């Protein structure tokens, strides 16, 4: 029993350390004194973080990515919410079909989805328009809020709805006074998931608007191609930090394990 | 004059340099305002321009594009035919860097050029490499970094020049395959087939990969920064590649665009680019006031290897296919 | 025509028939319990009355008007759910005031009503608590208060006590009954706990497999079950199949005198407390082997194998202090007071 | 109040809009890609809308089959590693304290927030001779001289597995967190050591989720495109690399579309096969 | 020294003390029930005995050897969990044979053993079924068979019956008891159902808040509870606080003769069935107002408010056929047989 315990603890920590190692490299690289991605870092300089926000070279892609991520996650939630709600409220084959459709984009290799969007927008003649990447991301990632909202709706005791009906609430009143307050954390978490992944998505963004707009992942990749700079590491560190912050807040204000599907304890 | 002239150059280092050294001077000289547009490498920009052309829009009036892209655009008549009379300075540009429609109409003018040469880490190899042929030597096993695409490494041309007497040798499927066979012999020596410049640059600087083909200007800048690297022109010559100015056919600012191209074609401007961007000038050496040292930093008197653009243009799929088969076998 | 009338209601879920031809009349002010085993259709019937489910056939009439198609939120009934269905995001007060809030009743009026209801359910001053700060019994009261605040025409309860522990359940049953009596509200309670039904109901409706088996006051149901199902379901009973001939019953284990009983094949229902130990075998005793003895304290239960059908041993219940003279394996002789025997079809 | 369907057709309205969005922006794009794969390429991003099978004809070559083989090899190994590492890791995680769980879940989500490019960079640094584990191994005396471990198949696998790990953990987490602790404890009271209980009960019990997660990671990994380029040699480049090269560098849209459909078809067939085998196995 | 000895066991979860100073001796072959309200530490104690949890202090000794640090899988106990914890991916037979399989017993031997166990739990021929194809009671039996196949030194059961419905539960209780008796295996059953404890146990251990309150045979626990907690927890009782002076108890509602009882402040525990109706007030009667009447069939329970502490009305239980002469609000006089009264501290 003791040996098994030691082995499993050891295994857990090795996996943990390997998972964290790249973060250490990236954080280390981001504070290099000179404009080079040396690891371990030589010297110490936080100026690269300033560049991320001040240098238009980096600020523009950052803003582009943020805009795309916010719009895409809003759109994804807007698409997913009625589907999840409908499937919770009714048991129809059609509803299930739509939900299944919503799960598909995430289940295929993203390159294929990206190719689909590329050909589609080229044929339509909208190739390179800003909204195309928003739509593409929203559709590609709609699975995530769909799952989190479905979990959330499943968690709403239907008798709450019935209780409110029996007390005189119309369908709309139920939605406003009972469903919305209870589903809110799931809406937020669905939003957060799309936001984080959209912010870092590369291939679909490249294939839809790569020629016109530069998103931060493209910028990072291009930095990798055309001249390493610690700013790209700084950008990643900022992203990781925001992710940690976002999900720590989610964890603080609701139940993160449950949002990720764990049995509530 | 209302809208500014939209000029697109490769995003990043290029665009930065143009923004700080070129456009302000140009505006000062001509009064024409410029809006700077970032252009991606590869063909994405071409597709973008074509899409826009269908909608009669021009995301940029003037764009800097690789030669093969220029040729592709010419095929669909994407570029405006330029008026040479309006651009007296264009006559300075080396004739090989001028692209014309079949009817002789001027489609594109060479903008800047750069060289791909042999770069080494001087800690590992203190002696310069004298010939491309050395790359084939067994002592460099698993230590080269080479560009991964047939369309950006131009190893077919380099190999043809080095071992088969010149790029003209690439005249038939058989000879191309023969040259490709020679390129394939590089595989045991190649540690990294890189797609991304910086990926190799980092490895070169650190000595992780001590030798390979690389951009002469970039290596020079790194050396100037104190890194233990060197680029030198092999005796067969460096590979010279260039970017070209072309004007979108749907542009409503063709006249301003011609003023811009004319301005850029002046020897003095070319010299200025060489000093500040490290690009190789597109005009005759004599017409400029570059010192020997300045010239050597960006170019060489040795006759360059010129890419077989015709081949890359006409046989794209086939070349890529046999190249990929060679590489990934 | 005042009161609730359920007329020939059927309910199908897909192919499953949950209710078949249910008819029931509830007078105003009556407390009616729907009692039956799990899956017999109690909840379905209650939900149809509440308007949460549509009947597949039949009508629901309230005070003379047909409400079959009136949607739930326009029926003005009060309902208490098994899960209580308190809104976790609202305070106690806001939960109780919810029906008023969605009708736009002003705040101070709501406040006053909430206080009144909290008094009624013995929770004064708890309006600002969160639901999670209440114990199970207190939540129960909140749910009841919420259902009653609109002075509903009908008060519906679906196993509201089943999540509480035994002692609390009994207390709540008594309170619900008292409350209902004092308000005079017509009530319909679903339960599968016969003790609960006996405690609260004026009228018990025993259901099984979607059908009504018997409608009668509690003690009547216990003493005169309409059929074997009711007899077996309400309390513990011994069902003995045999033959009646000339006022005597002959069955497994012996015979009993049943003066005046109709001749023919019959099943007797005999309550365990109506069986006594006989000192020895006689003409009117049943004889069998003791298979198990439970000393439960208040009573002692003895299982006696008389060769009854389905290996159903007879259960005899002796009052707590009675000495049980048996060990497992002993032979026991049992006598029964003929007056307590119910003869079923 | 769960109903089987809305009372009036109007009740379908809320789902019609999303349904329309999904059809217009997923099914139709998909269809347009299928259509595109039959067009004739003119080069330079131009194509001719005539029906041709030439793109598919070009596909049928030993070269593309071998690239497909490489893709599947990478995806298979990555899915295998991700499950073999991710399953026990997740199992230990769900049994850890709540705080520990939240911490590692956030770490996993943070991995998702790293751009693939930067992960490629980080791993190439970690696997390099000059700054990575090579130095560590040398210091530990495991190797005589620091070595470089990238580019190589191993490096690709390490990098892609790293990306797949959060998915594996997030896929398995909800399932494993639903295990009754009783199950493992029961096997212990029946005489199985914890390790044995894990392999004897927990793993076989989750055969189906394991297969499903495996397939999902497999498919997800087939799409990886940056890491094979950054961490691999040309022989490790996957079909996704070829597809994006065709689309972005060679501007051969019809052929890229045909390659995508080829990849997708083979993938779906494979997934069906695995599902079928699993179902058979579960029955047996 | 044979049997199980629990010595001064403490258990802390973080700061929560779940068990404090538990000591208990179980003789070989005995059936012991741990009985107590939810959260009193029953499961914790059982799991410590099983080796699934380490005690914070104290020792566990089995047949003279200290097994406190022996891991669970080396104790050779059989345990049945509340959730049953059957392996869903194995058939009935493979579930039962699991302990044999991991010990490398050959297949045909396993097969034979499984058949034997299935006979024992009345499930012959079900070896190849999937777990999902069984009913709740059948699963129960499989879990029991699996726990018994290794002929365990100790048979541990943690509320194994609580998921079953009332009738099935009673059947299973009787079966478990019979099985245990026939195998003679020392058993420890956790339950919070006193009826279950009374039915199965040789010895009942009543726990509350991590401490043992009383250890005694079932009927003893009912008749002679050691303290008010036990009296109130086991069955229904009336606790009446008052004063004893010269063999007479004076309390709310009246007085009772208690010849020979020690003088001083005392609490009486009187079972409802030990209270009778008195025709009129007398020197030894309690008097109060009837507040509620429950006609339960087998008995009639009357609540009488005698001014007892905490508004606890006295409960009087009359045998079923007795006519209840009261309505709510009537005055009732109650008499008690002194022999049945338990005087607590
Ligand atoms: N929404 C539904 N869909 C399909 N069948 C249902 C549905 N609701 C109930 N049933 C079925 O109808 C029958 C009656 O169910 P109902 O819930 O009314 O029983 P119940 O008497 O309330 O049982 P319980 O005591 O378990 O609550 C059952 O067979 C049940 O399975
Ligand atoms: N793993 C644990 N961590 C923290 N506290 C625990 C844990 N297990 C039990 N407890 C606490 O220890 C006390 C005793 O719990 P235990 O499960 O032994 O009670 P129980 O008598 O079995 O109750 P029940 O009848 O509800 O099963 C309770 O207060 C419980 O909250
Ligand atoms: Mg019900
Ligand atoms: Mg317990």
Coordinates of C-alpha atoms in Angstrom, one line a residue, chain D residues 102-228:
Chain D
X102 CA -9.1 23.1 -9.0
X103 CA -5.4 23.9 -9.2
X104 CA -4.6 21.2 -11.8
X105 CA -7.7 21.9 -13.7
X106 CA -6.7 25.5 -14.1
X107 CA -3.2 24.4 -15.2
X108 CA -4.8 22.2 -17.8
X109 CA -7.0 25.0 -19.0
X110 CA -3.9 27.2 -19.1
X111 CA -2.2 24.8 -21.5
X112 CA -5.2 25.3 -23.7
X113 CA -4.5 29.0 -23.6
X114 CA -1.1 28.5 -25.0
X115 CA -0.8 29.1 -28.7
X116 CA 0.5 26.0 -30.5
X117 CA 3.4 28.0 -31.9
X118 CA 4.6 28.9 -28.4
X119 CA 4.3 25.4 -27.2
X120 CA 6.4 24.3 -30.2
X121 CA 9.0 26.8 -29.2
X122 CA 8.9 25.8 -25.6
X123 CA 9.3 22.2 -26.4
X124 CA 12.1 22.8 -28.9
X125 CA 13.9 24.7 -26.2
X126 CA 13.2 21.9 -23.6
X127 CA 14.5 19.3 -26.0
X128 CA 17.5 21.3 -27.3
X129 CA 21.1 20.5 -26.6
X130 CA 21.9 23.9 -25.2
X131 CA 19.1 24.8 -22.9
X132 CA 16.9 21.8 -22.3
X133 CA 16.7 18.4 -20.7
X134 CA 19.9 17.5 -22.5
X135 CA 21.7 19.7 -20.1
X136 CA 19.8 18.2 -17.2
X137 CA 20.6 14.7 -18.3
X138 CA 24.3 15.6 -18.7
X139 CA 24.3 17.1 -15.2
X140 CA 22.6 14.0 -13.8
X141 CA 25.2 11.9 -15.6
X142 CA 22.6 10.0 -17.6
X143 CA 24.3 11.0 -20.9
X144 CA 27.9 11.7 -21.4
X145 CA 27.4 14.8 -23.5
X146 CA 24.3 16.9 -23.8
X147 CA 22.2 15.8 -26.8
X148 CA 19.5 17.4 -28.8
X149 CA 16.2 15.6 -29.0
X150 CA 14.6 17.8 -31.6
X151 CA 13.7 17.7 -34.4
X152 CA 12.5 14.1 -34.3
X153 CA 9.5 11.9 -34.1
X154 CA 9.9 11.8 -30.4
X155 CA 9.8 15.6 -30.2
X156 CA 6.6 15.7 -32.3
X157 CA 5.0 13.1 -30.0
X158 CA 6.1 14.9 -26.9
X159 CA 4.7 18.3 -28.1
X160 CA 1.5 16.9 -29.5
X161 CA 0.9 14.7 -26.5
X162 CA 1.4 17.8 -24.4
X163 CA -1.4 19.6 -26.3
X164 CA -3.6 16.5 -26.2
X165 CA -3.2 16.0 -22.4
X166 CA -5.6 18.7 -21.3
X167 CA -8.2 17.3 -23.7
X168 CA -7.7 13.8 -22.3
X169 CA -7.9 15.1 -18.7
X170 CA -11.0 17.2 -19.4
X171 CA -12.7 14.3 -21.3
X172 CA -12.0 11.8 -18.6
X173 CA -12.5 14.1 -15.6
X174 CA -16.3 14.1 -15.6
X175 CA -16.4 10.3 -16.1
X176 CA -13.8 9.4 -13.5
X177 CA -15.2 11.8 -10.9
X178 CA -18.4 9.8 -11.1
X179 CA -16.8 6.6 -9.9
X180 CA -18.2 5.6 -6.6
X181 CA -15.2 5.3 -4.2
X182 CA -17.0 2.2 -3.0
X183 CA -16.0 0.4 -6.1
X184 CA -12.3 0.6 -5.6
X185 CA -12.7 0.0 -1.9
X186 CA -14.9 -3.0 -2.5
X187 CA -12.1 -4.6 -4.6
X188 CA -9.7 -3.9 -1.8
X189 CA -11.8 -5.6 0.8
X190 CA -12.0 -8.5 -1.6
X191 CA -8.3 -8.8 -1.6
X192 CA -6.9 -6.6 -4.4
X193 CA -4.1 -4.2 -3.7
X194 CA -4.8 -0.6 -4.7
X195 CA -2.6 -1.0 -7.8
X196 CA -4.4 -4.1 -8.7
X197 CA -7.7 -2.7 -8.1
X198 CA -6.8 0.1 -10.5
X199 CA -5.8 -2.2 -13.3
X200 CA -8.3 -4.9 -12.5
X201 CA -11.5 -2.9 -11.9
X202 CA -11.2 0.8 -12.6
X203 CA -9.6 0.4 -16.1
X204 CA -11.8 -2.4 -17.5
X205 CA -14.8 -0.6 -16.0
X206 CA -14.1 2.4 -18.2
X207 CA -13.4 0.5 -21.4
X208 CA -15.9 2.5 -23.4
X209 CA -15.0 6.0 -22.1
X210 CA -11.3 5.1 -22.7
X211 CA -12.1 4.1 -26.3
X212 CA -14.2 7.1 -26.9
X213 CA -11.6 9.5 -25.5
X214 CA -8.9 7.7 -27.5
X215 CA -10.8 8.2 -30.7
X216 CA -11.5 11.8 -29.9
X217 CA -7.9 12.6 -29.2
X218 CA -6.9 10.6 -32.2
X219 CA -9.1 12.7 -34.4
X220 CA -8.1 15.9 -32.7
X221 CA -4.4 15.1 -33.2
X222 CA -4.9 14.4 -36.9
X223 CA -5.5 18.1 -37.2
X224 CA -2.2 19.2 -35.6
X225 CA -0.3 21.2 -38.0
X226 CA 2.2 23.5 -36.4
X227 CA 4.0 21.2 -34.1
X228 CA 5.0 18.6 -36.7

